[in-house]
Coordinates of C-alpha atoms in Angstrom, one line a residue:
M125 CA -175.9 -14.6 14.5
A126 CA -173.0 -17.0 15.3
D127 CA -172.8 -18.7 18.7
E128 CA -170.2 -16.9 21.0
E129 CA -167.3 -19.0 22.4
P130 CA -167.9 -19.8 26.0
K131 CA -165.7 -17.8 28.4
L132 CA -163.1 -19.8 30.3
S133 CA -163.0 -19.7 34.0
K134 CA -160.0 -18.2 35.7
N135 CA -158.8 -21.6 36.8
A136 CA -158.9 -22.9 33.2
L137 CA -157.0 -19.9 32.0
K138 CA -154.3 -20.5 34.7
R139 CA -154.1 -24.2 33.7
N140 CA -153.7 -23.3 30.0
L141 CA -151.0 -20.7 30.7
K142 CA -149.1 -23.1 32.9
A143 CA -149.3 -25.8 30.1
E144 CA -148.0 -23.3 27.5
K145 CA -145.1 -22.3 29.8
K146 CA -144.1 -25.9 30.4
A147 CA -144.2 -26.6 26.7
K148 CA -142.1 -23.6 26.0
E149 CA -139.6 -24.5 28.7
K150 CA -139.4 -28.1 27.3
A151 CA -138.8 -26.8 23.8
E152 CA -136.0 -24.5 25.0
K153 CA -134.5 -27.3 27.0
Q154 CA -134.6 -29.6 24.0
A155 CA -133.0 -27.0 21.8
T156 CA -130.2 -26.4 24.3
L157 CA -129.6 -30.1 24.5
V158 CA -129.4 -30.4 20.7
E159 CA -127.0 -27.5 20.5
A160 CA -124.8 -28.9 23.3
T161 CA -124.8 -32.3 21.6
E162 CA -123.9 -30.7 18.3
N163 CA -121.1 -28.7 19.9
A164 CA -119.8 -31.7 21.7
S165 CA -120.0 -33.7 18.4
T166 CA -118.1 -31.0 16.6
S167 CA -115.4 -30.7 19.3
S168 CA -115.1 -34.5 19.4
A169 CA -114.8 -34.6 15.7
K170 CA -112.1 -31.9 15.7
K171 CA -110.2 -33.7 18.5
S172 CA -110.6 -37.0 16.7
A173 CA -109.4 -35.5 13.4
L174 CA -106.4 -33.9 15.0
D175 CA -105.4 -37.1 16.6
S176 CA -105.8 -39.0 13.4
E177 CA -102.8 -40.0 11.3
N178 CA -104.9 -40.1 8.1
I179 CA -106.2 -36.6 8.0
D180 CA -105.2 -34.3 5.1
P181 CA -102.2 -32.1 6.1
N182 CA -104.0 -28.9 5.0
Q183 CA -107.1 -29.8 7.0
Y184 CA -104.9 -30.6 10.0
F185 CA -103.2 -27.2 9.7
A186 CA -106.5 -25.4 9.6
L187 CA -108.0 -27.2 12.6
R188 CA -104.9 -26.9 14.6
S189 CA -104.6 -23.2 13.8
Q190 CA -108.2 -22.7 14.9
A191 CA -107.5 -24.5 18.2
I192 CA -104.4 -22.4 18.9
Q193 CA -106.3 -19.2 18.2
A194 CA -109.0 -20.2 20.6
L195 CA -106.3 -20.8 23.3
K196 CA -104.9 -17.3 22.7
E197 CA -108.3 -15.9 23.4
T198 CA -109.3 -18.1 26.4
G199 CA -105.8 -19.0 27.8
P200 CA -103.4 -20.2 28.9
H201 CA -101.4 -18.5 26.0
P202 CA -99.8 -21.2 23.9
Y203 CA -96.6 -19.2 23.4
P204 CA -95.3 -18.2 26.9
H205 CA -92.2 -16.0 27.2
K206 CA -90.2 -18.3 29.5
F207 CA -90.0 -21.8 31.0
A208 CA -87.3 -22.4 33.6
V209 CA -85.4 -25.6 32.7
T210 CA -83.6 -27.0 35.7
I211 CA -82.1 -30.1 34.2
S212 CA -81.3 -31.3 30.6
L213 CA -82.7 -34.4 29.2
T214 CA -79.2 -35.9 28.9
D215 CA -78.4 -35.2 32.6
F216 CA -81.8 -36.5 33.7
I217 CA -81.3 -39.8 32.0
E218 CA -77.7 -40.1 33.3
Q219 CA -78.7 -39.2 36.9
F220 CA -81.7 -41.6 37.2
K221 CA -80.9 -44.4 34.7
D222 CA -80.2 -46.8 37.6
L223 CA -83.6 -46.5 39.3
K224 CA -85.3 -49.8 40.0
D225 CA -88.5 -50.9 38.1
S226 CA -91.6 -49.2 39.5
E227 CA -89.4 -47.0 41.8
Q228 CA -90.5 -43.3 42.1
L229 CA -88.9 -40.3 43.8
P230 CA -91.9 -38.0 44.5
D231 CA -89.9 -35.8 46.9
L232 CA -87.7 -34.5 44.0
S233 CA -88.7 -31.9 41.5
F234 CA -87.2 -31.1 38.1
S235 CA -88.2 -29.1 35.1
L236 CA -87.2 -30.1 31.6
A237 CA -88.5 -29.5 28.1
G238 CA -88.5 -31.0 24.6
R239 CA -90.6 -31.9 21.6
I240 CA -93.3 -34.6 21.6
H241 CA -92.7 -37.3 19.1
A242 CA -95.4 -39.8 20.2
K243 CA -98.6 -39.6 22.3
R244 CA -100.2 -42.7 23.8
E245 CA -103.4 -42.6 25.8
S246 CA -104.1 -45.4 28.3
G247 CA -107.5 -44.5 29.5
S248 CA -108.8 -41.0 30.5
K249 CA -106.4 -40.5 33.4
L250 CA -103.1 -41.8 32.1
I251 CA -101.2 -40.5 29.0
F252 CA -97.7 -41.2 27.8
Y253 CA -95.5 -38.9 25.7
D254 CA -92.2 -39.5 24.1
V255 CA -90.2 -36.3 24.3
R256 CA -87.0 -35.8 22.4
G257 CA -84.2 -33.2 22.6
E258 CA -80.4 -33.0 22.6
G259 CA -80.3 -36.2 20.6
V260 CA -82.0 -38.3 23.3
K261 CA -85.5 -39.4 24.3
I262 CA -87.4 -39.4 27.7
Q263 CA -90.8 -40.8 28.5
V264 CA -93.4 -38.5 30.2
M265 CA -95.9 -40.5 32.2
C266 CA -98.9 -38.2 32.9
N267 CA -101.1 -39.5 35.7
A268 CA -104.1 -37.5 36.7
K269 CA -103.6 -38.3 40.4
F270 CA -100.3 -36.4 40.6
T271 CA -101.6 -33.1 39.2
D272 CA -104.1 -30.4 40.1
Q273 CA -104.5 -29.3 36.5
N274 CA -107.6 -30.0 34.5
F275 CA -106.2 -33.2 33.1
E276 CA -108.5 -33.9 30.2
E277 CA -108.7 -30.3 29.0
L278 CA -104.9 -29.8 29.2
H279 CA -103.9 -33.0 27.3
S280 CA -106.6 -32.6 24.7
Q281 CA -104.8 -29.4 23.7
I282 CA -101.4 -31.1 23.4
K283 CA -100.5 -32.8 20.1
R284 CA -97.6 -34.7 18.6
G285 CA -94.9 -32.2 17.5
D286 CA -95.6 -29.7 20.2
I287 CA -92.8 -28.4 22.5
I288 CA -93.8 -28.8 26.1
G289 CA -92.3 -28.0 29.5
I290 CA -92.7 -30.6 32.3
T291 CA -92.2 -30.1 36.0
G292 CA -92.3 -33.4 37.9
F293 CA -90.3 -36.2 39.6
P294 CA -88.4 -39.2 38.3
G295 CA -89.6 -42.7 38.2
K296 CA -89.6 -46.0 36.3
T297 CA -92.5 -47.9 35.0
K298 CA -93.1 -51.6 35.8
M299 CA -91.5 -52.3 32.4
G300 CA -88.3 -50.5 33.4
E301 CA -88.9 -47.3 31.3
L302 CA -87.3 -44.3 32.8
S303 CA -89.9 -41.5 33.0
I304 CA -90.6 -38.1 34.4
I305 CA -94.0 -38.0 36.2
P306 CA -95.4 -34.5 35.8
R307 CA -97.1 -32.4 38.4
Q308 CA -97.4 -29.6 35.9
V309 CA -97.3 -29.7 32.0
Q310 CA -97.1 -26.5 30.0
L311 CA -97.5 -26.0 26.3
L312 CA -94.5 -23.9 25.2
S313 CA -94.9 -23.8 21.4
P314 CA -97.5 -25.8 19.4
C315 CA -96.7 -27.5 16.1
L316 CA -99.3 -26.4 13.6
H317 CA -98.2 -28.9 11.0
M318 CA -98.6 -32.7 11.0
L319 CA -95.2 -34.1 12.0
P320 CA -93.9 -37.1 10.0
H321 CA -94.0 -40.3 12.0
L322 CA -90.8 -41.6 13.4
H323 CA -91.6 -45.1 12.2
F324 CA -91.6 -44.0 8.6
G325 CA -89.1 -41.2 9.0
L326 CA -88.4 -38.4 6.5
K327 CA -86.6 -39.9 3.5
D328 CA -87.4 -37.5 0.6
K329 CA -84.1 -35.6 -0.1
E330 CA -85.8 -32.6 -1.5
T331 CA -87.8 -32.1 1.6
R332 CA -84.9 -32.9 3.9
F333 CA -82.6 -30.3 2.3
R334 CA -85.2 -27.6 1.9
Q335 CA -86.6 -28.0 5.4
R336 CA -83.5 -28.9 7.3
Y337 CA -85.2 -28.1 10.6
L338 CA -87.7 -30.9 9.9
D339 CA -84.9 -33.2 8.9
L340 CA -83.2 -32.5 12.2
I341 CA -86.5 -33.1 14.1
I342 CA -87.2 -36.5 12.5
N343 CA -83.8 -38.0 11.6
G344 CA -81.5 -38.2 14.6
N345 CA -78.4 -39.3 12.7
V346 CA -78.4 -35.9 10.8
R347 CA -77.5 -34.1 14.0
D348 CA -74.6 -36.5 14.5
K349 CA -73.1 -35.5 11.1
F350 CA -73.0 -31.9 12.0
I351 CA -71.6 -32.6 15.5
L352 CA -68.7 -34.5 13.8
R353 CA -68.2 -31.6 11.4
A354 CA -67.9 -29.2 14.3
R355 CA -65.5 -31.5 16.1
L356 CA -63.4 -31.7 12.9
I357 CA -63.1 -27.9 12.8
T358 CA -62.3 -27.7 16.5
Y359 CA -59.5 -30.2 16.1
L360 CA -58.2 -28.3 13.1
R361 CA -58.0 -25.0 15.0
R362 CA -56.3 -26.6 18.0
F363 CA -53.8 -28.3 15.7
M364 CA -52.9 -25.0 14.0
D365 CA -52.8 -23.0 17.3
E366 CA -50.4 -25.5 18.8
L367 CA -48.1 -25.0 15.8
G368 CA -48.0 -21.3 16.5
F369 CA -50.4 -20.1 13.7
L370 CA -52.5 -17.0 14.1
E371 CA -56.1 -17.2 13.0
V372 CA -57.0 -14.3 10.8
E373 CA -60.0 -12.9 8.9
T374 CA -59.6 -11.4 5.4
P375 CA -62.1 -9.7 3.0
M376 CA -64.9 -11.6 1.3
M377 CA -65.4 -8.9 -1.3
N378 CA -62.6 -7.9 -3.6
M379 CA -61.9 -5.7 -6.6
I380 CA -60.2 -8.6 -8.3
A381 CA -61.1 -12.3 -7.9
G382 CA -57.7 -13.9 -7.1
G383 CA -56.2 -16.8 -5.3
A384 CA -57.6 -19.6 -7.3
S385 CA -58.7 -20.6 -10.8
A386 CA -62.4 -20.3 -10.5
K387 CA -65.4 -18.3 -11.8
P388 CA -66.4 -15.7 -9.2
F389 CA -69.8 -14.2 -8.1
V390 CA -70.1 -10.5 -8.9
T391 CA -71.9 -8.1 -6.6
H392 CA -72.2 -4.3 -6.7
H393 CA -71.3 -1.6 -4.2
N394 CA -73.8 1.2 -4.6
D395 CA -71.9 4.0 -2.8
L396 CA -68.7 3.3 -4.7
D397 CA -70.7 2.5 -7.8
M398 CA -68.4 -0.4 -8.7
D399 CA -68.6 -4.2 -9.1
L400 CA -66.9 -6.4 -6.5
Y401 CA -66.1 -10.1 -6.6
M402 CA -67.0 -12.5 -3.8
R403 CA -63.8 -14.2 -2.9
V404 CA -62.8 -17.6 -4.5
A405 CA -59.9 -18.0 -2.0
P406 CA -58.2 -15.9 0.7
E407 CA -54.7 -16.8 -0.6
L408 CA -53.4 -13.4 -1.8
Y409 CA -54.3 -11.6 1.5
H410 CA -52.6 -14.3 3.6
K411 CA -49.4 -14.0 1.6
M412 CA -49.5 -10.2 2.1
L413 CA -49.7 -10.8 5.8
I414 CA -46.6 -13.0 5.5
V415 CA -44.9 -10.1 3.8
G416 CA -45.9 -8.0 6.7
G417 CA -44.1 -10.3 9.2
I418 CA -46.9 -12.5 10.5
D419 CA -45.1 -15.7 9.7
R420 CA -47.9 -18.2 10.3
V421 CA -51.5 -17.5 9.5
Y422 CA -54.6 -19.6 8.9
E423 CA -58.3 -18.9 8.2
V424 CA -61.4 -21.1 8.4
G425 CA -64.1 -19.5 6.3
R426 CA -66.4 -19.5 3.3
Q427 CA -65.4 -19.3 -0.3
F428 CA -67.8 -18.5 -3.2
R429 CA -67.5 -20.0 -6.7
N430 CA -70.0 -19.4 -9.5
E431 CA -69.8 -23.0 -10.8
G432 CA -72.1 -26.0 -11.1
I433 CA -73.9 -27.7 -8.3
D434 CA -73.4 -31.5 -8.1
L435 CA -72.8 -34.2 -5.5
T436 CA -69.4 -32.7 -4.4
H437 CA -69.8 -29.0 -5.3
N438 CA -71.8 -26.2 -3.7
P439 CA -71.5 -22.5 -4.7
E440 CA -70.4 -21.6 -1.2
F441 CA -68.2 -23.9 0.8
T442 CA -65.9 -23.9 3.8
T443 CA -62.1 -24.2 3.6
C444 CA -59.1 -23.9 5.9
E445 CA -56.0 -22.2 4.4
F446 CA -52.7 -21.7 6.1
Y447 CA -49.4 -20.1 5.1
M448 CA -46.1 -20.8 6.7
A449 CA -43.0 -18.7 6.2
Y450 CA -39.6 -20.5 5.8
A451 CA -41.3 -23.8 4.7
D452 CA -41.7 -25.6 1.4
Y453 CA -44.0 -28.3 0.0
N454 CA -42.0 -31.1 1.6
D455 CA -42.8 -29.6 5.1
L456 CA -46.5 -29.3 4.1
I457 CA -46.6 -32.9 3.1
N458 CA -45.5 -33.9 6.6
I459 CA -48.0 -31.5 8.3
T460 CA -50.8 -32.7 6.1
E461 CA -50.2 -36.4 7.0
Q462 CA -50.1 -35.5 10.7
L463 CA -53.2 -33.2 10.5
V464 CA -55.5 -35.4 8.4
S465 CA -54.6 -38.8 10.1
G466 CA -54.8 -37.2 13.5
M467 CA -58.1 -35.6 12.7
V468 CA -59.6 -38.8 11.4
F469 CA -58.5 -40.7 14.5
E470 CA -59.9 -37.9 16.8
V471 CA -63.4 -37.9 15.3
T472 CA -63.8 -41.6 14.4
G473 CA -61.6 -43.4 16.9
G474 CA -59.4 -45.1 14.3
Y475 CA -57.7 -44.7 10.9
N476 CA -60.1 -46.9 8.8
V477 CA -63.3 -45.5 7.3
T478 CA -65.9 -47.1 5.1
Y479 CA -67.4 -44.9 2.4
H480 CA -70.2 -45.5 0.0
P481 CA -69.9 -43.1 -3.0
N482 CA -73.3 -43.9 -4.6
D483 CA -76.5 -43.8 -2.6
D484 CA -78.3 -45.6 -5.4
D485 CA -75.8 -48.5 -5.3
P486 CA -75.0 -49.5 -1.6
S487 CA -72.9 -52.4 -2.9
Q488 CA -70.2 -49.9 -4.1
E489 CA -67.9 -49.4 -1.2
F490 CA -64.6 -47.9 -0.5
K491 CA -62.4 -49.0 2.4
V492 CA -60.2 -46.0 3.2
D493 CA -57.1 -46.2 5.3
F494 CA -55.9 -42.9 6.7
S495 CA -52.8 -44.3 8.4
P496 CA -49.7 -42.2 7.5
P497 CA -47.6 -42.0 5.4
F498 CA -49.8 -41.4 2.4
R499 CA -49.1 -42.7 -1.1
K500 CA -47.3 -40.2 -3.5
V501 CA -47.7 -40.1 -7.3
K502 CA -45.9 -37.7 -9.7
M503 CA -48.3 -36.3 -12.2
I504 CA -46.5 -36.4 -15.6
P505 CA -44.7 -39.8 -15.1
E506 CA -48.0 -41.4 -13.9
L507 CA -49.9 -40.0 -17.0
E508 CA -47.1 -41.4 -19.3
K509 CA -47.5 -44.8 -17.6
Q510 CA -51.3 -44.9 -17.7
L511 CA -51.5 -43.6 -21.3
N512 CA -48.4 -45.4 -22.6
V513 CA -47.0 -42.2 -24.2
T514 CA -44.0 -40.0 -23.8
F515 CA -44.7 -36.3 -23.0
P516 CA -42.6 -33.5 -24.4
K517 CA -40.1 -31.9 -21.9
P518 CA -41.9 -29.9 -19.2
D519 CA -40.1 -26.7 -20.2
T520 CA -42.1 -26.8 -23.5
F521 CA -45.5 -27.1 -21.8
H522 CA -46.3 -23.4 -22.4
T523 CA -46.2 -23.8 -26.2
E524 CA -49.0 -24.2 -28.7
E525 CA -47.3 -27.5 -29.9
F526 CA -47.8 -29.0 -26.4
R527 CA -51.4 -27.8 -26.3
Q528 CA -52.0 -29.6 -29.6
F529 CA -50.3 -32.7 -28.3
L530 CA -52.8 -32.7 -25.3
D531 CA -55.7 -32.0 -27.6
D532 CA -54.9 -34.9 -29.8
L533 CA -54.3 -37.2 -26.8
C534 CA -57.7 -36.3 -25.3
T535 CA -59.4 -36.9 -28.7
K536 CA -57.7 -40.2 -29.2
N537 CA -58.7 -41.5 -25.7
N538 CA -62.2 -40.0 -25.7
V539 CA -61.5 -37.6 -22.9
D540 CA -64.2 -35.0 -22.9
C541 CA -63.1 -31.4 -22.5
S542 CA -65.4 -28.5 -23.3
P543 CA -64.0 -25.3 -24.8
P544 CA -61.8 -23.5 -24.2
R545 CA -59.4 -26.4 -24.7
T546 CA -56.4 -24.8 -23.1
S547 CA -53.3 -26.8 -22.0
S548 CA -54.3 -26.4 -18.4
R549 CA -57.9 -27.6 -18.9
L550 CA -56.8 -30.5 -21.1
L551 CA -54.2 -31.7 -18.6
D552 CA -56.8 -31.4 -15.8
K553 CA -59.2 -33.7 -17.6
L554 CA -56.5 -36.3 -18.3
V555 CA -55.5 -36.4 -14.7
G556 CA -59.1 -36.8 -13.7
D557 CA -59.7 -39.7 -16.0
Y558 CA -56.4 -41.6 -15.5
I559 CA -55.0 -40.7 -12.0
E560 CA -57.7 -39.4 -9.7
V561 CA -59.9 -42.4 -10.3
N562 CA -57.3 -44.7 -8.7
C563 CA -56.9 -42.5 -5.6
I564 CA -59.1 -44.3 -2.9
N565 CA -56.7 -44.2 0.0
P566 CA -55.2 -40.7 0.7
T567 CA -52.8 -40.0 -2.3
F568 CA -50.6 -37.0 -3.0
I569 CA -50.6 -36.1 -6.7
M570 CA -47.4 -34.1 -7.0
E571 CA -45.3 -31.8 -9.2
H572 CA -48.0 -30.1 -11.4
P573 CA -46.9 -28.2 -14.5
Q574 CA -46.5 -24.4 -14.2
I575 CA -49.3 -23.8 -16.7
M576 CA -51.7 -25.4 -14.1
S577 CA -50.3 -23.5 -11.1
P578 CA -49.9 -19.7 -11.6
L579 CA -49.2 -19.1 -7.9
A580 CA -46.9 -22.1 -7.2
K581 CA -43.1 -21.8 -7.2
W582 CA -41.1 -23.5 -10.0
H583 CA -39.6 -26.9 -9.3
R584 CA -36.0 -26.6 -8.1
S585 CA -34.7 -29.4 -10.4
I586 CA -37.3 -29.9 -13.2
P587 CA -38.0 -26.7 -15.4
G588 CA -41.6 -26.4 -16.3
L589 CA -43.0 -28.1 -13.2
T590 CA -43.9 -26.7 -9.8
E591 CA -43.5 -27.8 -6.2
R592 CA -47.1 -28.5 -5.7
F593 CA -49.3 -31.4 -4.5
E594 CA -53.0 -32.2 -4.2
L595 CA -54.3 -34.7 -1.7
F596 CA -57.0 -37.0 -3.1
V597 CA -59.3 -39.3 -1.1
C598 CA -62.1 -41.5 -2.6
Q599 CA -61.3 -40.0 -6.1
K600 CA -61.9 -36.4 -4.8
E601 CA -59.4 -33.6 -3.9
I602 CA -59.4 -32.5 -0.3
C603 CA -56.1 -30.5 -0.1
N604 CA -54.1 -28.3 -2.4
A605 CA -50.6 -27.0 -1.4
Y606 CA -47.4 -25.7 -2.8
T607 CA -44.2 -23.8 -2.2
E608 CA -45.3 -20.3 -2.9
L609 CA -44.1 -18.3 -5.9
N610 CA -42.3 -15.2 -4.4
D611 CA -40.5 -13.7 -7.4
P612 CA -42.6 -10.7 -8.3
V613 CA -41.4 -10.7 -11.9
V614 CA -42.3 -14.3 -12.5
Q615 CA -45.6 -13.9 -10.7
R616 CA -46.6 -11.0 -13.0
S617 CA -45.7 -13.0 -16.1
T618 CA -47.9 -16.0 -14.9
F619 CA -50.7 -13.6 -14.1
E620 CA -50.4 -12.1 -17.6
Q621 CA -50.6 -15.6 -19.1
Q622 CA -53.7 -16.3 -17.1
A623 CA -55.2 -13.0 -18.4
K624 CA -54.6 -14.2 -21.9
D625 CA -56.5 -17.5 -21.1
K626 CA -59.4 -15.4 -19.7
E627 CA -59.5 -13.4 -22.9
A628 CA -59.6 -16.7 -24.8
G629 CA -62.8 -17.6 -22.9
D630 CA -61.6 -19.3 -19.7
D631 CA -63.9 -17.9 -17.0
E632 CA -61.8 -19.6 -14.3
A633 CA -58.5 -18.0 -15.2
Q634 CA -57.2 -15.2 -12.9
M635 CA -56.6 -11.6 -13.6
V636 CA -53.5 -9.5 -12.9
D637 CA -53.6 -8.4 -9.3
E638 CA -51.3 -5.3 -9.2
N639 CA -51.8 -4.8 -5.4
F640 CA -50.5 -8.3 -4.8
C641 CA -47.6 -7.9 -7.2
T642 CA -46.6 -4.7 -5.4
A643 CA -46.6 -6.6 -2.0
L644 CA -44.3 -9.2 -3.5
E645 CA -41.9 -6.5 -4.5
Y646 CA -41.4 -5.8 -0.8
G647 CA -40.2 -9.4 -0.3
L648 CA -42.2 -12.6 0.5
P649 CA -39.9 -15.0 2.4
P650 CA -39.8 -18.7 1.3
T651 CA -43.3 -19.8 2.1
G652 CA -45.5 -22.9 2.0
G653 CA -49.2 -22.5 1.4
W654 CA -52.0 -25.0 2.0
G655 CA -55.8 -25.3 1.6
M656 CA -58.3 -28.0 2.5
G657 CA -62.1 -28.4 1.8
I658 CA -63.9 -29.0 5.1
D659 CA -67.2 -30.1 3.5
R660 CA -65.6 -32.8 1.3
L661 CA -63.6 -34.3 4.2
T662 CA -66.7 -34.3 6.3
M663 CA -68.5 -36.2 3.6
F664 CA -66.0 -39.0 3.7
L665 CA -65.9 -39.2 7.5
T666 CA -69.8 -39.3 7.8
D667 CA -70.3 -41.7 4.8
S668 CA -72.2 -39.1 2.9
A669 CA -72.3 -39.3 -0.9
N670 CA -73.9 -35.9 -1.4
I671 CA -72.3 -32.6 -0.2
K672 CA -75.8 -31.4 0.7
E673 CA -75.8 -33.9 3.6
V674 CA -73.1 -32.0 5.4
L675 CA -74.3 -28.5 4.8
F676 CA -77.1 -27.2 7.0
F677 CA -78.6 -25.1 4.2
P678 CA -77.3 -26.2 0.8
A679 CA -78.0 -24.3 -2.4
M680 CA -81.3 -25.5 -4.0
K681 CA -83.1 -24.7 -7.2
P682 CA -86.4 -23.0 -6.6
K683 CA -89.3 -25.4 -6.8
D684 CA -91.5 -22.9 -8.6
D685 CA -91.9 -19.2 -9.1
K686 CA -93.4 -18.7 -5.7
E687 CA -89.9 -19.4 -4.2
R688 CA -88.2 -16.9 -6.4
P689 CA -87.6 -13.5 -4.7
A690 CA -89.6 -10.6 -6.2
E691 CA -87.7 -8.1 -8.2
V692 CA -87.1 -4.9 -6.2
T693 CA -86.9 -1.6 -8.0
P694 CA -84.2 0.4 -6.4
P695 CA -85.2 3.9 -5.1
Q696 CA -84.5 6.8 -7.3
T697 CA -81.6 8.9 -6.2
K698 CA -81.1 12.6 -7.0

């Protein structure tokens, strides 16, 4: 029989139980300490990662999204409904720019807001932010002694790119930097993506044009281009209003694409079960208003042309067109010189502009002088001079013999013209290669042949030509104008010739517009008509070689299939 274990005394049992309890408590305490250390390490790692400039953008987005989700659950909510701004950044800077170094005004209180572009920590109790908005920058000097907020917790939640609201007082640092010193800072809208650094900027054009909002955030000069564009349009409207013109709006969808030689976009109206054309120009409607007795009309608006995209063309673009009863193209030349030169002076402060037509070659530079009067060139005599040939008489320009003459001339001089090689298209190519290239300063190319101008009135002294001009700057057209054709019989015949060109394969030729022809039969007074491309002029005045630079949201090819809209099957109708 085995020996029995000796029984422990009550005191020994108590000692053992006490020792076990202490060991258990020690183990639990150690586990809690390990967990706290791990949590702190993870939190510190996340904070360090989010503040790092070298973190992968996808990882940054994931970590930032998690942090913002946590804020939504614990508060304060990172997307508040309202923040009461009491002063703009611009006004704050203007009002307190003359403060002395180290001067502070703690008795004042202002609330302003903006986006953080830089964050700099100077110890645990002092943090600086560079906040931008309205095209200006203000420094935010956050000092823990001026706030009752949880300083460390609050500012660990705020990152570069976030939009914040600041309530505080003005002051200047020892170095003379104007600042707002916060008593309260509130996160108004977090930025979940890593913001490009201002030092490096955002230079990739694809990204800039596809994500214009990001371009505006990072590149301050982009904002200036669109402000100039808006000022240009404001001046244009004021100029027209002062001349007694009425601003009008006309349809953007039409049963016939008329008013210009261009290929239209086609859309479909379900209820009427018919195709409609997006307008290529508002011209025909404007002239119908003149017939109705509104003698001076203008419109600033979008046109749509289903043509190629390049450095100076976008499928939708902005024009101004005006029509003036009892005026001819000579009057329009004078108005154009006053309008364009005055507009340039208004938005640039002078008449001289420097333009670089090629971003890839900064050495190529145009010095453009917009001082009136502008140079004038007659089309056919200038072509004869440049090509050293004699053209047939203009009243024969409608014949097949003249078309063959132009065809041979283009072939001889290696002027490229894709089919259909109509007289109008061949002439246009010759003018582009031999006249337009010499138009750097504003130049009127005048007296186009009738075959190129189906809506312009015939020249009063040279049969076969029209009273028309185009204004070119830096080798590009910015204005087109003419004495309007108001004889309904002649107008119908020119439309019919255009219809033949369309049947021959010219997608840009116009169709017969019976509604417009009927309006002319009621009587259109002698009228001058004029149109200008707003986008292209803005390019020259902002030194932009690409039209995409002056359009907030230019047309872009999809990067991949993910950007292409899914095909939608229309609902079945009974």
